[in-house]
Short mmCIF file of C-alpha atoms (C1' of nucleotides) in Angstrom, two decimals:
data_model
loop_
_atom_site.label_atom_id
_atom_site.label_comp_id
_atom_site.label_asym_id
_atom_site.label_seq_id
_atom_site.Cartn_x
_atom_site.Cartn_y
_atom_site.Cartn_z
CA MET A 1 -11.19 3.33 34.93
CA LYS A 2 -10.28 5.82 32.03
CA MET A 3 -8.98 4.35 29.27
CA ASN A 4 -7.10 6.66 26.52
CA THR A 5 -6.21 3.67 23.60
CA THR A 6 -8.79 1.55 21.87
CA THR A 7 -8.68 -2.31 22.63
CA LEU A 8 -9.76 -4.28 19.69
CA ILE A 9 -10.03 -7.97 20.28
CA CYS A 10 -11.26 -10.71 17.35
CA ASN A 11 -12.72 -13.39 18.76
CA LYS A 12 -13.31 -16.67 16.24
CA LYS A 13 -16.33 -16.03 15.57
CA GLY A 14 -15.19 -12.64 14.48
CA THR A 15 -16.95 -10.79 17.99
CA VAL A 16 -15.11 -7.83 18.42
CA ILE A 17 -16.09 -5.67 21.33
CA ILE A 18 -14.51 -2.82 21.53
CA ASN A 19 -12.91 -0.14 24.48
CA MET A 20 -13.54 3.43 23.22
CA SER A 21 -11.74 7.00 23.71
CA LYS A 22 -12.60 9.81 23.71
CA SER A 23 -9.35 10.54 23.27
CA PHE A 24 -7.90 11.09 19.30
CA SER A 25 -6.23 14.38 17.61
CA PHE A 26 -8.98 15.09 14.99
CA ILE A 27 -6.38 13.48 12.00
CA ASP A 28 -6.50 10.61 14.49
CA ASP A 29 -10.52 9.78 14.80
CA TYR A 30 -11.47 11.09 10.90
CA LEU A 31 -12.47 8.27 8.99
CA ALA A 32 -11.16 9.51 5.36
CA TYR A 33 -7.38 9.76 6.87
CA LEU A 34 -7.88 6.59 8.57
CA LEU A 35 -8.66 5.42 5.26
CA ALA A 36 -5.64 7.51 3.48
CA ARG A 37 -3.01 6.75 5.85
CA SER A 38 -3.96 2.76 5.89
CA SER A 39 -4.82 3.10 1.79
CA HIS A 40 -1.72 4.81 1.94
CA LEU A 41 0.56 1.90 4.37
CA VAL A 42 -0.88 -1.55 2.61
CA SER A 43 0.05 -0.36 -1.00
CA GLU A 44 3.37 1.63 -0.45
CA GLN A 45 5.73 -1.70 -0.29
CA PHE A 46 4.01 -3.20 -2.86
CA HIS A 47 3.79 -0.30 -5.11
CA ARG A 48 7.58 0.05 -5.34
CA GLN A 49 7.55 -3.77 -5.36
CA ILE A 50 6.10 -3.05 -9.01
CA GLN A 51 8.22 -0.01 -10.13
CA ASP A 52 11.61 -1.81 -8.92
CA GLN A 53 10.54 -4.40 -12.15
CA GLY A 54 9.79 -1.12 -14.18
CA TRP A 55 6.36 -0.96 -13.78
CA SER A 56 3.72 1.56 -13.13
CA THR A 57 1.56 1.66 -10.24
CA ASN A 58 -1.46 2.87 -12.83
CA TYR A 59 -0.58 0.22 -15.15
CA TRP A 60 -1.26 -2.50 -12.20
CA ARG A 61 -4.50 -0.55 -11.67
CA ILE A 62 -5.44 -1.12 -14.84
CA LEU A 63 -4.73 -3.72 -15.53
CA ALA A 64 -6.06 -5.28 -12.19
CA SER A 65 -8.74 -4.30 -13.30
CA LEU A 66 -9.44 -4.94 -16.45
CA SER A 67 -8.06 -8.77 -15.35
CA ASP A 68 -11.63 -8.97 -13.82
CA GLU A 69 -14.30 -8.28 -15.86
CA ASP A 70 -12.56 -7.31 -19.32
CA GLY A 71 -14.24 -5.66 -22.72
CA LEU A 72 -14.44 -2.83 -20.25
CA THR A 73 -15.09 0.57 -21.92
CA LEU A 74 -13.11 3.65 -20.79
CA THR A 75 -15.93 4.57 -18.61
CA GLN A 76 -16.49 1.50 -16.64
CA LEU A 77 -12.74 1.62 -16.73
CA ASN A 78 -12.23 4.40 -15.15
CA GLN A 79 -15.01 3.81 -12.09
CA ARG A 80 -12.20 0.70 -11.51
CA VAL A 81 -9.27 2.44 -11.15
CA LEU A 82 -10.57 6.03 -10.15
CA PHE A 83 -8.92 8.73 -12.17
CA LYS A 84 -9.52 11.31 -13.64
CA GLN A 85 -10.73 10.68 -17.70
CA PRO A 86 -8.29 12.64 -19.50
CA THR A 87 -5.38 10.83 -17.34
CA LEU A 88 -6.86 7.08 -17.90
CA SER A 89 -7.19 8.15 -22.00
CA LYS A 90 -3.87 9.26 -22.41
CA LEU A 91 -2.64 5.77 -19.99
CA VAL A 92 -4.46 3.75 -22.37
CA VAL A 93 -3.31 4.53 -25.49
CA LYS A 94 0.63 4.21 -24.17
CA MET A 95 -0.31 0.89 -23.57
CA GLU A 96 -1.76 -0.10 -26.59
CA SER A 97 1.34 1.37 -27.82
CA GLU A 98 3.41 -1.55 -25.31
CA LYS A 99 1.24 -3.90 -26.59
CA LEU A 100 -0.35 -4.29 -23.59
CA LEU A 101 -3.56 -4.22 -24.36
CA LYS A 102 -5.80 -3.62 -27.18
CA ARG A 103 -8.67 -0.40 -28.00
CA HIS A 104 -11.96 -1.72 -29.93
CA GLN A 105 -14.55 0.70 -30.86
CA ASP A 106 -17.80 -0.56 -29.23
CA ASP A 107 -20.63 -1.01 -32.11
CA ALA A 108 -22.99 -0.27 -29.76
CA ASP A 109 -22.03 2.52 -29.39
CA LYS A 110 -19.79 4.60 -31.34
CA ARG A 111 -18.22 6.95 -28.97
CA ALA A 112 -16.91 4.27 -26.70
CA VAL A 113 -13.44 2.31 -26.49
CA LYS A 114 -13.99 -1.06 -25.33
CA ILE A 115 -10.47 -2.15 -24.23
CA THR A 116 -9.30 -5.89 -23.74
CA ILE A 117 -5.99 -7.39 -22.32
CA SER A 118 -2.93 -8.59 -25.28
CA PRO A 119 -1.81 -11.44 -24.68
CA LYS A 120 1.24 -9.17 -23.01
CA GLY A 121 -0.54 -7.65 -21.25
CA ARG A 122 -2.37 -10.81 -19.37
CA THR A 123 1.25 -12.62 -18.78
CA LEU A 124 1.35 -9.97 -16.82
CA ILE A 125 -0.82 -9.76 -14.89
CA ALA A 126 -1.09 -12.74 -13.91
CA ASP A 127 3.02 -12.50 -12.82
CA LEU A 128 1.15 -9.46 -10.34
CA LEU A 129 -1.70 -11.21 -9.92
CA ALA A 130 0.81 -13.70 -8.04
CA GLN A 131 2.54 -10.47 -6.08
CA ALA A 132 -0.54 -9.16 -5.41
CA LYS A 133 -1.89 -11.67 -3.11
CA ALA A 134 1.15 -12.65 -2.03
CA HIS A 135 1.85 -9.50 -1.01
CA GLU A 136 -1.69 -8.93 0.85
CA LYS A 137 -0.89 -12.31 2.44
CA LYS A 138 2.19 -10.76 4.32
CA VAL A 139 0.36 -7.58 5.46
CA LEU A 140 -2.87 -9.89 6.92
CA ALA A 141 -0.09 -12.61 8.38
CA ASP A 142 -1.23 -11.55 12.08
CA TYR A 143 -5.30 -12.20 11.24
CA SER A 144 -7.09 -14.59 11.36
CA GLU A 145 -9.51 -15.69 7.92
CA GLU A 146 -12.19 -14.42 10.48
CA GLN A 147 -10.55 -10.68 11.28
CA GLN A 148 -9.37 -10.42 8.06
CA GLN A 149 -13.08 -10.99 6.27
CA LEU A 150 -14.79 -8.71 8.84
CA LEU A 151 -12.49 -5.85 7.56
CA LYS A 152 -12.95 -6.46 4.39
CA ALA A 153 -16.23 -6.78 4.88
CA MET A 154 -16.62 -3.51 6.78
CA LEU A 155 -15.12 -2.08 3.51
CA ARG A 156 -16.61 -3.38 1.60
CA ARG A 157 -19.98 -2.26 2.74
CA LEU A 158 -18.02 1.18 3.06
CA VAL A 159 -17.83 1.13 -0.58
CA VAL A 160 -21.36 0.40 -1.20
CA HIS A 161 -23.26 3.02 1.24
CA LEU A 162 -21.00 5.89 -0.37
CA GLN A 163 -22.29 4.76 -4.02
CA ASP A 164 -25.91 4.27 -4.32
CA MET B 1 -28.15 -22.75 0.84
CA LYS B 2 -25.23 -20.91 -0.84
CA MET B 3 -24.62 -16.94 -0.10
CA ASN B 4 -22.98 -15.41 -3.00
CA THR B 5 -23.58 -11.68 -0.76
CA THR B 6 -21.29 -11.55 2.58
CA THR B 7 -24.16 -9.41 5.44
CA LEU B 8 -22.39 -7.62 8.16
CA ILE B 9 -24.40 -6.95 11.55
CA CYS B 10 -23.48 -5.34 13.56
CA ASN B 11 -25.45 -4.95 16.93
CA LYS B 12 -25.65 -1.77 19.51
CA LYS B 13 -22.32 -3.12 21.47
CA GLY B 14 -20.05 -3.87 18.25
CA THR B 15 -20.96 -7.55 17.12
CA VAL B 16 -20.96 -8.93 14.24
CA ILE B 17 -21.48 -11.87 12.72
CA ILE B 18 -20.65 -12.02 8.74
CA ASN B 19 -22.01 -14.55 6.55
CA MET B 20 -18.80 -15.19 3.87
CA SER B 21 -19.17 -15.83 0.55
CA LYS B 22 -16.15 -16.51 -1.33
CA SER B 23 -17.56 -15.27 -4.54
CA PHE B 24 -15.72 -11.94 -5.29
CA SER B 25 -13.38 -11.27 -7.72
CA PHE B 26 -10.26 -10.33 -7.43
CA ILE B 27 -10.78 -6.33 -6.90
CA ASP B 28 -13.29 -6.89 -4.27
CA ASP B 29 -11.80 -9.45 -2.14
CA TYR B 30 -8.41 -7.12 -2.17
CA LEU B 31 -7.56 -4.87 0.93
CA ALA B 32 -5.77 -2.57 -0.84
CA TYR B 33 -8.10 -2.07 -3.36
CA LEU B 34 -11.51 -1.79 -1.21
CA LEU B 35 -8.94 0.68 0.50
CA ALA B 36 -8.31 2.91 -2.15
CA ARG B 37 -11.74 3.05 -3.39
CA SER B 38 -12.99 3.36 0.82
CA SER B 39 -11.09 6.31 0.70
CA HIS B 40 -12.14 7.73 -3.05
CA LEU B 41 -15.08 7.48 -2.39
CA VAL B 42 -15.40 8.89 1.12
CA SER B 43 -13.10 12.11 0.26
CA GLU B 44 -14.45 12.61 -2.75
CA GLN B 45 -17.44 15.09 -2.01
CA PHE B 46 -15.46 17.10 0.57
CA HIS B 47 -12.85 17.25 -1.74
CA ARG B 48 -15.40 19.02 -4.22
CA GLN B 49 -16.82 20.84 -1.30
CA ILE B 50 -13.36 22.65 -0.42
CA GLN B 51 -12.79 23.30 -3.97
CA ASP B 52 -15.43 24.93 -4.35
CA GLN B 53 -14.35 27.75 -2.24
CA GLY B 54 -10.86 27.86 -3.83
CA TRP B 55 -8.59 25.62 -2.06
CA SER B 56 -6.84 22.26 -2.59
CA THR B 57 -7.25 19.53 -0.99
CA ASN B 58 -3.52 19.71 -0.22
CA TYR B 59 -3.84 22.64 1.60
CA TRP B 60 -6.22 20.69 3.88
CA ARG B 61 -4.80 17.91 4.31
CA ILE B 62 -1.51 19.48 5.25
CA LEU B 63 -3.63 22.65 7.65
CA ALA B 64 -5.47 20.42 9.20
CA SER B 65 -2.90 17.92 10.15
CA LEU B 66 -0.92 21.41 11.53
CA SER B 67 -4.13 21.95 13.30
CA ASP B 68 -3.80 18.19 15.96
CA GLU B 69 0.22 19.14 16.85
CA ASP B 70 1.72 22.56 14.94
CA GLY B 71 4.95 23.37 14.59
CA LEU B 72 5.93 19.72 12.37
CA THR B 73 8.37 19.41 10.79
CA LEU B 74 8.26 19.13 7.67
CA THR B 75 9.59 15.30 8.00
CA GLN B 76 7.36 14.81 10.69
CA LEU B 77 4.65 16.95 8.67
CA ASN B 78 4.88 14.46 5.97
CA GLN B 79 4.01 11.55 7.00
CA ARG B 80 1.35 12.09 8.21
CA VAL B 81 0.44 14.03 4.59
CA LEU B 82 1.61 11.19 2.94
CA PHE B 83 3.11 13.61 -0.01
CA LYS B 84 6.23 13.07 -1.24
CA GLN B 85 9.43 15.32 0.33
CA PRO B 86 9.46 18.15 -3.00
CA THR B 87 5.80 18.21 -3.18
CA LEU B 88 5.76 19.02 0.43
CA SER B 89 8.60 21.55 0.33
CA LYS B 90 6.94 23.36 -2.21
CA LEU B 91 3.52 23.53 -1.19
CA VAL B 92 4.83 24.82 1.67
CA VAL B 93 7.08 27.85 0.09
CA LYS B 94 3.18 28.44 -1.27
CA MET B 95 2.07 28.24 1.30
CA GLU B 96 3.74 30.27 3.20
CA SER B 97 3.35 33.14 0.51
CA GLU B 98 0.02 33.10 0.87
CA LYS B 99 0.45 34.07 4.79
CA LEU B 100 -1.62 31.07 5.46
CA LEU B 101 2.25 29.71 6.66
CA LYS B 102 4.93 30.60 8.87
CA ARG B 103 7.75 28.55 8.37
CA HIS B 104 10.97 29.28 10.64
CA GLN B 105 14.50 27.49 10.89
CA ASP B 106 14.85 25.36 14.24
CA ASP B 107 17.26 25.30 16.57
CA ALA B 108 17.66 22.58 17.73
CA ASP B 109 18.68 20.89 14.50
CA LYS B 110 19.90 24.17 12.08
CA ARG B 111 18.98 21.51 9.32
CA ALA B 112 15.50 21.12 10.17
CA VAL B 113 12.32 24.05 8.87
CA LYS B 114 9.07 24.42 11.16
CA ILE B 115 6.01 25.12 10.36
CA THR B 116 3.32 27.29 12.38
CA ILE B 117 0.34 28.22 11.17
CA SER B 118 -0.77 31.96 11.09
CA PRO B 119 -3.61 33.33 12.57
CA LYS B 120 -5.00 33.53 9.14
CA GLY B 121 -4.47 30.03 8.59
CA ARG B 122 -5.88 29.08 11.96
CA THR B 123 -9.33 30.80 9.80
CA LEU B 124 -9.38 29.31 7.72
CA ILE B 125 -8.92 25.42 8.93
CA ALA B 126 -11.71 25.90 12.03
CA ASP B 127 -14.17 26.55 8.82
CA LEU B 128 -12.76 23.59 7.33
CA LEU B 129 -12.63 21.54 10.17
CA ALA B 130 -15.79 22.49 11.45
CA GLN B 131 -17.63 20.88 7.87
CA ALA B 132 -15.04 17.65 7.75
CA LYS B 133 -16.84 17.08 10.66
CA ALA B 134 -20.10 17.50 9.11
CA HIS B 135 -19.25 16.22 6.18
CA GLU B 136 -17.85 13.13 8.27
CA LYS B 137 -21.36 12.90 9.64
CA LYS B 138 -22.83 12.55 6.87
CA VAL B 139 -21.51 9.72 5.56
CA LEU B 140 -21.61 7.70 8.96
CA ALA B 141 -25.43 9.30 9.19
CA ASP B 142 -26.66 5.49 8.59
CA TYR B 143 -24.21 3.74 10.95
CA SER B 144 -25.20 3.43 15.33
CA GLU B 145 -21.86 4.84 16.82
CA GLU B 146 -20.74 1.38 17.97
CA GLN B 147 -20.37 0.68 14.00
CA GLN B 148 -18.43 3.76 13.50
CA GLN B 149 -15.88 2.88 16.50
CA LEU B 150 -15.67 -0.43 15.46
CA LEU B 151 -14.72 1.31 11.86
CA LYS B 152 -12.22 2.96 12.68
CA ALA B 153 -10.93 1.11 15.40
CA MET B 154 -10.22 -1.30 12.94
CA LEU B 155 -8.79 1.13 10.45
CA ARG B 156 -6.16 2.72 13.00
CA ARG B 157 -5.31 -1.28 14.09
CA LEU B 158 -3.76 -1.98 10.55
CA VAL B 159 -2.08 1.94 10.81
CA VAL B 160 -0.05 0.70 14.42
CA HIS B 161 0.52 -2.87 12.45
CA LEU B 162 1.51 -1.50 9.06
CA GLN B 163 3.91 1.10 11.22
CA ASP B 164 6.26 -0.75 13.28
"C1'" DC C 1 -37.74 15.06 -37.34
"C1'" DA C 2 -34.40 18.95 -35.80
"C1'" DT C 3 -33.34 20.74 -31.48
"C1'" DT C 4 -30.87 20.61 -27.33
"C1'" DT C 5 -28.89 17.96 -24.07
"C1'" DT C 6 -25.79 14.49 -22.57
"C1'" DT C 7 -22.73 11.19 -22.56
"C1'" DA C 8 -17.43 9.41 -24.19
"C1'" DT C 9 -13.41 10.51 -25.27
"C1'" DA C 10 -9.63 13.27 -26.81
"C1'" DT C 11 -6.57 16.17 -26.97
"C1'" DG C 12 -3.64 20.84 -26.33
"C1'" DA C 13 -1.15 24.04 -23.16
"C1'" DA C 14 -1.01 24.42 -18.32
"C1'" DA C 15 0.67 22.94 -13.23
"C1'" DA C 16 1.91 19.76 -10.70
"C1'" DT C 17 4.41 15.66 -9.74
"C1'" DG C 18 7.92 12.61 -8.75
"C1'" DA C 19 13.50 10.85 -9.57
"C1'" DA C 20 17.45 12.74 -8.40
"C1'" DT C 21 20.77 15.48 -6.49
"C1'" DA C 22 23.36 18.60 -3.99
"C1'" DC C 23 24.33 20.98 0.39
"C1'" DA C 24 24.31 21.65 4.82
"C1'" DA C 25 23.76 20.03 9.04
"C1'" DC C 26 24.06 16.52 12.55
"C1'" DT C 27 25.74 11.47 14.45
"C1'" DA C 28 28.51 7.83 15.08
"C1'" DC C 29 33.41 6.15 14.66
"C1'" DT C 30 37.66 5.73 14.70
"C1'" DA D 1 38.78 16.01 16.18
"C1'" DG D 2 38.19 14.24 11.36
"C1'" DT D 3 35.62 10.91 8.16
"C1'" DA D 4 32.62 8.92 7.13
"C1'" DG D 5 27.36 7.44 6.76
"C1'" DT D 6 22.77 9.88 7.13
"C1'" DT D 7 18.89 12.83 7.59
"C1'" DG D 8 16.43 17.14 6.94
"C1'" DT D 9 15.81 20.12 3.19
"C1'" DA D 10 16.02 22.76 -1.57
"C1'" DT D 11 15.67 22.52 -6.35
"C1'" DT D 12 16.09 21.20 -11.53
"C1'" DC D 13 14.31 18.83 -15.66
"C1'" DA D 14 11.85 15.20 -16.95
"C1'" DT D 15 7.39 13.04 -16.60
"C1'" DT D 16 2.44 13.63 -15.51
"C1'" DT D 17 -1.23 15.42 -14.61
"C1'" DT D 18 -4.75 18.06 -15.18
"C1'" DC D 19 -8.46 21.29 -16.78
"C1'" DA D 20 -10.59 23.30 -20.43
"C1'" DT D 21 -12.45 22.51 -23.78
"C1'" DA D 22 -13.69 20.27 -28.73
"C1'" DT D 23 -15.76 16.73 -30.79
"C1'" DA D 24 -18.35 13.27 -32.49
"C1'" DA D 25 -22.84 10.02 -31.07
"C1'" DA D 26 -26.11 9.53 -28.14
"C1'" DA D 27 -30.67 10.46 -25.76
"C1'" DA D 28 -34.01 13.32 -25.12
"C1'" DT D 29 -36.75 17.04 -25.83
"C1'" DG D 30 -40.75 19.49 -28.06
#
DNA sequence: CATTTTTATATGAAAATGAATACAACTACT
DNA sequence: AGTAGTTGTATTCATTTTCATATAAAAATG
């Protein structure tokens, strides 16, 4: 029996059975494309939602990263938001001018700029975080808890693997 | 016993056991971030590699998409490359001027522009595809065939799920 | 230490991007 | 057919991004 589709079955325990097929086109079998595409699709709606409220997705990324770990250096923050350094530099200055962030000189290293969230930024990010969680819930509505954890665990593993 | 890491074990048959932990920071438990981050990490090196050869990553994306299915409409191509329409319009004109592509009027729909790869484009994409495959092989070197298929199958499933 | 190298951030000019819009061609409806 | 709405692409212009580089501080080196 020849399969020309891939079946992926996840049971309650996270066990997975796949029926493989060799008949994918290049991009549908190319990891980088699958990641780019799924990343795009997952974020698309939520980004529009943010923009409809007058915020840029860059602001969201920056604030979300800081919400986990406030007081990061520009470089540290940049490792999380995945921008180019000049891009982040300018964004952070702009966000400071809008009272969402504060930039402080780092005492330990006078070159470094430490970035903290302001009260206004905190209010905003609390709101956006709640929206993000709600959106993710919708995106993963058809996935069982185990399937969600499996997907995330595989991605985390990939990230760790690629970062070393 | 309290776990503060997630263990993901994939056996030869693609069976997966995960030990879950509740102690992730927001972004490390946020699907959109995990996808964006892994996407970025997977493509990073390869994109530099392309740029070092004097090509833009946009050219790579466009040609790779056309390599699967030549003669796409601008809109169809855009669904694959995930750009904004004006961005792709301009890129395609530029690439035509560099003799990598050809733009034809679609007979069935005179508004539409069909885009095909030129011989020069074919030579280039053949080279880049080989490099891309080699790069992916390196990226996934530590993954068994089954693990690779599992990862890709899950992403394909997510893509299909989000596209409906 | 003085010197070289590396690291952290900023900046300016140039390029890329995208929102808004225009326009032409197609579709659906009456 | 005629009209209204939709779709496919191009273009404009304001904004954003980035390359290249500058600068200052740290680290490494001899």
